[in-house]
Backbone as ProteinMPNN parsed JSONL, in Angstrom:
{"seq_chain_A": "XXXXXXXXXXXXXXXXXXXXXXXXXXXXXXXXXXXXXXXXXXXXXXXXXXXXXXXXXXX", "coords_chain_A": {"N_chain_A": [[-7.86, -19.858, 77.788], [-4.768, -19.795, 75.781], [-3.414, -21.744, 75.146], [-5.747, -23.882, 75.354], [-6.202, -25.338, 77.272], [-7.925, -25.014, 80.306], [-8.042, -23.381, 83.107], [-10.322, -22.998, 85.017], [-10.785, -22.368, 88.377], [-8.26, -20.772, 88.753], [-8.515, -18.493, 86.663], [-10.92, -17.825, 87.498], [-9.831, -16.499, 89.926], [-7.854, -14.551, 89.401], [-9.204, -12.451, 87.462], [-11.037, -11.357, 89.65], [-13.388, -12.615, 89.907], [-13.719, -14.263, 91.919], [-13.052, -13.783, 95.165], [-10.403, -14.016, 97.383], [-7.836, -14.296, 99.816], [-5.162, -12.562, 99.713], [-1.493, -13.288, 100.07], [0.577, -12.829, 99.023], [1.664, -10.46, 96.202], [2.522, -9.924, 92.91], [4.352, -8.961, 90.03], [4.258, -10.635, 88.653], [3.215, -12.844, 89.71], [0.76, -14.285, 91.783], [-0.29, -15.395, 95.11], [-1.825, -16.627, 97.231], [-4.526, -17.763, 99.91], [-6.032, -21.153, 99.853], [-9.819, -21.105, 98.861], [-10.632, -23.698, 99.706], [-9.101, -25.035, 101.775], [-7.341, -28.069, 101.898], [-5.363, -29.093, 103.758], [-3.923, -27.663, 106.688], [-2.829, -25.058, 106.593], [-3.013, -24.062, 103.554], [-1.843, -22.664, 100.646], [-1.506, -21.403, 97.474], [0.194, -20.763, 95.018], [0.291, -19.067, 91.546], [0.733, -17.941, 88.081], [0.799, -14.741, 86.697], [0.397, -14.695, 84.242], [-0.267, -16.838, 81.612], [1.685, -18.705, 79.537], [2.825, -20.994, 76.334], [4.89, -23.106, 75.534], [4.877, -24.827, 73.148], [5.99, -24.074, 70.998], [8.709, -24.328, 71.328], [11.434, -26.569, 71.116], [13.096, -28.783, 72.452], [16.147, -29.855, 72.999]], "CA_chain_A": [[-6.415, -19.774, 77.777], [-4.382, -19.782, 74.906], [-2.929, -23.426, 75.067], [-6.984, -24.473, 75.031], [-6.664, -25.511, 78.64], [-8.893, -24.36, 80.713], [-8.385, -23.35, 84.793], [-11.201, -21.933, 85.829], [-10.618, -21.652, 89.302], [-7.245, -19.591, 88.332], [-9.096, -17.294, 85.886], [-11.498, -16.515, 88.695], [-9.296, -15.683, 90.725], [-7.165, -13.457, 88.477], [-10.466, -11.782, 87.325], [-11.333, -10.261, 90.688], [-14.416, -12.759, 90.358], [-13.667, -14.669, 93.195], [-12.129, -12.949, 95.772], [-9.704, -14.531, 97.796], [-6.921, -13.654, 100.826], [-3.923, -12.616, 99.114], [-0.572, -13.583, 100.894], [1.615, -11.991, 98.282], [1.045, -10.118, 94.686], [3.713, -9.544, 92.097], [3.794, -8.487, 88.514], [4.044, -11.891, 87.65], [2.743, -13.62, 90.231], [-0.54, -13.906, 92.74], [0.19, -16.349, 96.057], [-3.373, -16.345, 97.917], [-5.045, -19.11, 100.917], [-6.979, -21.529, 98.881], [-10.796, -20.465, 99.502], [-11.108, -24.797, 100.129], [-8.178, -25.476, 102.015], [-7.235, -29.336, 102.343], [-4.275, -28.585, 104.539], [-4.441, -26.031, 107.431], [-2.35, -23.538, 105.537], [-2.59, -23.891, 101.918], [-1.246, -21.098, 99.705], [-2.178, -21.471, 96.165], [0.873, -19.579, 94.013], [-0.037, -19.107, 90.436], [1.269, -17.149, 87.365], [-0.601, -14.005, 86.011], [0.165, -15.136, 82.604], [0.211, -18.175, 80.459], [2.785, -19.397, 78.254], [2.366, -21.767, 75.644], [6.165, -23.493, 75.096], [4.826, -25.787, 72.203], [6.746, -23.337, 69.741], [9.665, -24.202, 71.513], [11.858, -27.298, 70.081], [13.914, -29.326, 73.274], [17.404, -30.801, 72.739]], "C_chain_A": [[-5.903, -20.152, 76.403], [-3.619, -21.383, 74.507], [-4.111, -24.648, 74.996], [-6.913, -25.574, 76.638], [-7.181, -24.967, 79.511], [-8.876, -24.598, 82.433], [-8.839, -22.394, 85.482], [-11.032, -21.066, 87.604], [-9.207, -20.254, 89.159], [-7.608, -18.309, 87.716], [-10.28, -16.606, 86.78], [-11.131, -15.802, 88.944], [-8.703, -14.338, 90.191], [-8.092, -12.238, 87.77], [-10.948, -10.688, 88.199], [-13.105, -11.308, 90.657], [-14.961, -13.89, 91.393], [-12.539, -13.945, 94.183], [-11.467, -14.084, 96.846], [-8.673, -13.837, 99.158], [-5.905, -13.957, 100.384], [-2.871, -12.491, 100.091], [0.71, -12.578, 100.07], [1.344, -12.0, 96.538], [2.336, -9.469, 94.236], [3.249, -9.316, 90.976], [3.317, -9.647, 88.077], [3.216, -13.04, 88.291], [1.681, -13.682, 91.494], [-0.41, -15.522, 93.919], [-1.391, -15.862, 96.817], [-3.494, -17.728, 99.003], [-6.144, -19.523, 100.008], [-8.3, -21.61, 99.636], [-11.715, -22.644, 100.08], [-9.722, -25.417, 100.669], [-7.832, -27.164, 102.481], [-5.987, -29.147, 103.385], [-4.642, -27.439, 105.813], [-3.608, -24.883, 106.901], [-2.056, -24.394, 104.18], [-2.444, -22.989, 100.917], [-1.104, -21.754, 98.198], [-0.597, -20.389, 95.382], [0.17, -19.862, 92.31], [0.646, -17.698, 89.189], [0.412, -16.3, 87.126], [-0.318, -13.914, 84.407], [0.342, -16.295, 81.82], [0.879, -17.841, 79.626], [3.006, -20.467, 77.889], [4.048, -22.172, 75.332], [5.948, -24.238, 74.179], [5.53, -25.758, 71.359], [7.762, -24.228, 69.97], [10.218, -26.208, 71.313], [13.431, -27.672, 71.95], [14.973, -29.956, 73.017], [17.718, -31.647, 73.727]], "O_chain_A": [[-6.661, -20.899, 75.784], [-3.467, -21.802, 73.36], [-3.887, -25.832, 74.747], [-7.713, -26.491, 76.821], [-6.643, -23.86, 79.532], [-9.413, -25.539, 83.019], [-8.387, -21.472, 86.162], [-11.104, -19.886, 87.945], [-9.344, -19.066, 89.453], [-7.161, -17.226, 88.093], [-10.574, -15.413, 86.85], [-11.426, -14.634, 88.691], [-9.085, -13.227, 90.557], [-7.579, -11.134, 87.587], [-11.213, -9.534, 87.863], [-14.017, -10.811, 91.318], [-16.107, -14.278, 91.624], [-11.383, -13.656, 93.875], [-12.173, -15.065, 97.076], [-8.945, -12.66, 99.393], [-5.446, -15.099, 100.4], [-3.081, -11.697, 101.008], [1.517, -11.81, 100.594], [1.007, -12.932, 95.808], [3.049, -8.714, 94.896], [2.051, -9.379, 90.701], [2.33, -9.831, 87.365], [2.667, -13.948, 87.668], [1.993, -12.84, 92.336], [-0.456, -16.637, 93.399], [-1.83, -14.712, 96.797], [-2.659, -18.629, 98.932], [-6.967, -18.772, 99.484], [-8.288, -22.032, 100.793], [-12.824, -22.848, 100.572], [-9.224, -26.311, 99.985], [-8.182, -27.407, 103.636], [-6.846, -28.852, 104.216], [-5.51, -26.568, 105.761], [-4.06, -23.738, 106.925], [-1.122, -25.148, 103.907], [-3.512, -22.68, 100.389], [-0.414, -22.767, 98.086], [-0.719, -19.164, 95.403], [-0.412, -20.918, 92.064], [0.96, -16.596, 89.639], [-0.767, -16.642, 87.215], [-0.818, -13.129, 83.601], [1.488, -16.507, 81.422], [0.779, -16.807, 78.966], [3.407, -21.259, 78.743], [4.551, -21.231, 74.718], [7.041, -24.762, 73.959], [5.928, -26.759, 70.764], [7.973, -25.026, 69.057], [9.327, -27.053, 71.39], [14.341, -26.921, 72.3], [14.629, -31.082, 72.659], [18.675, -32.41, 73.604]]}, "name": "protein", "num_of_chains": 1, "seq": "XXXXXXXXXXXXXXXXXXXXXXXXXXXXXXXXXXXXXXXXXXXXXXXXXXXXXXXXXXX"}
């Protein structure tokens, strides 16, 4: 990832090299059941892109 953090399970998923049960898929976004659920429904949302705000300068 471009921010030098690193979430593997996310980049699996987003990969196609873990497959998963998707609940809902958007341009921007991938909502799936996590494949180790601690909860009895746990839904995982996640972005399908990183963004690095470091540039960016808070008032």
């Amino acid at each position: 990832m471009s921010n030098g953090v690193q979430d593997f399970y996310c980049e699996e998923v987003l990969s196609g090299k873990t497959d998963v049960e998707k609940v809902l898929e958007t341009e921007n976004s991938l909502a799936f059941y996590h494949s180790r659920p601690y909860y009895e429904v746990h839904i995982v949302v996640i972005p399908k892109k990183t963004h690095s705000f470091a540039h960016r300068r808070f008032r």
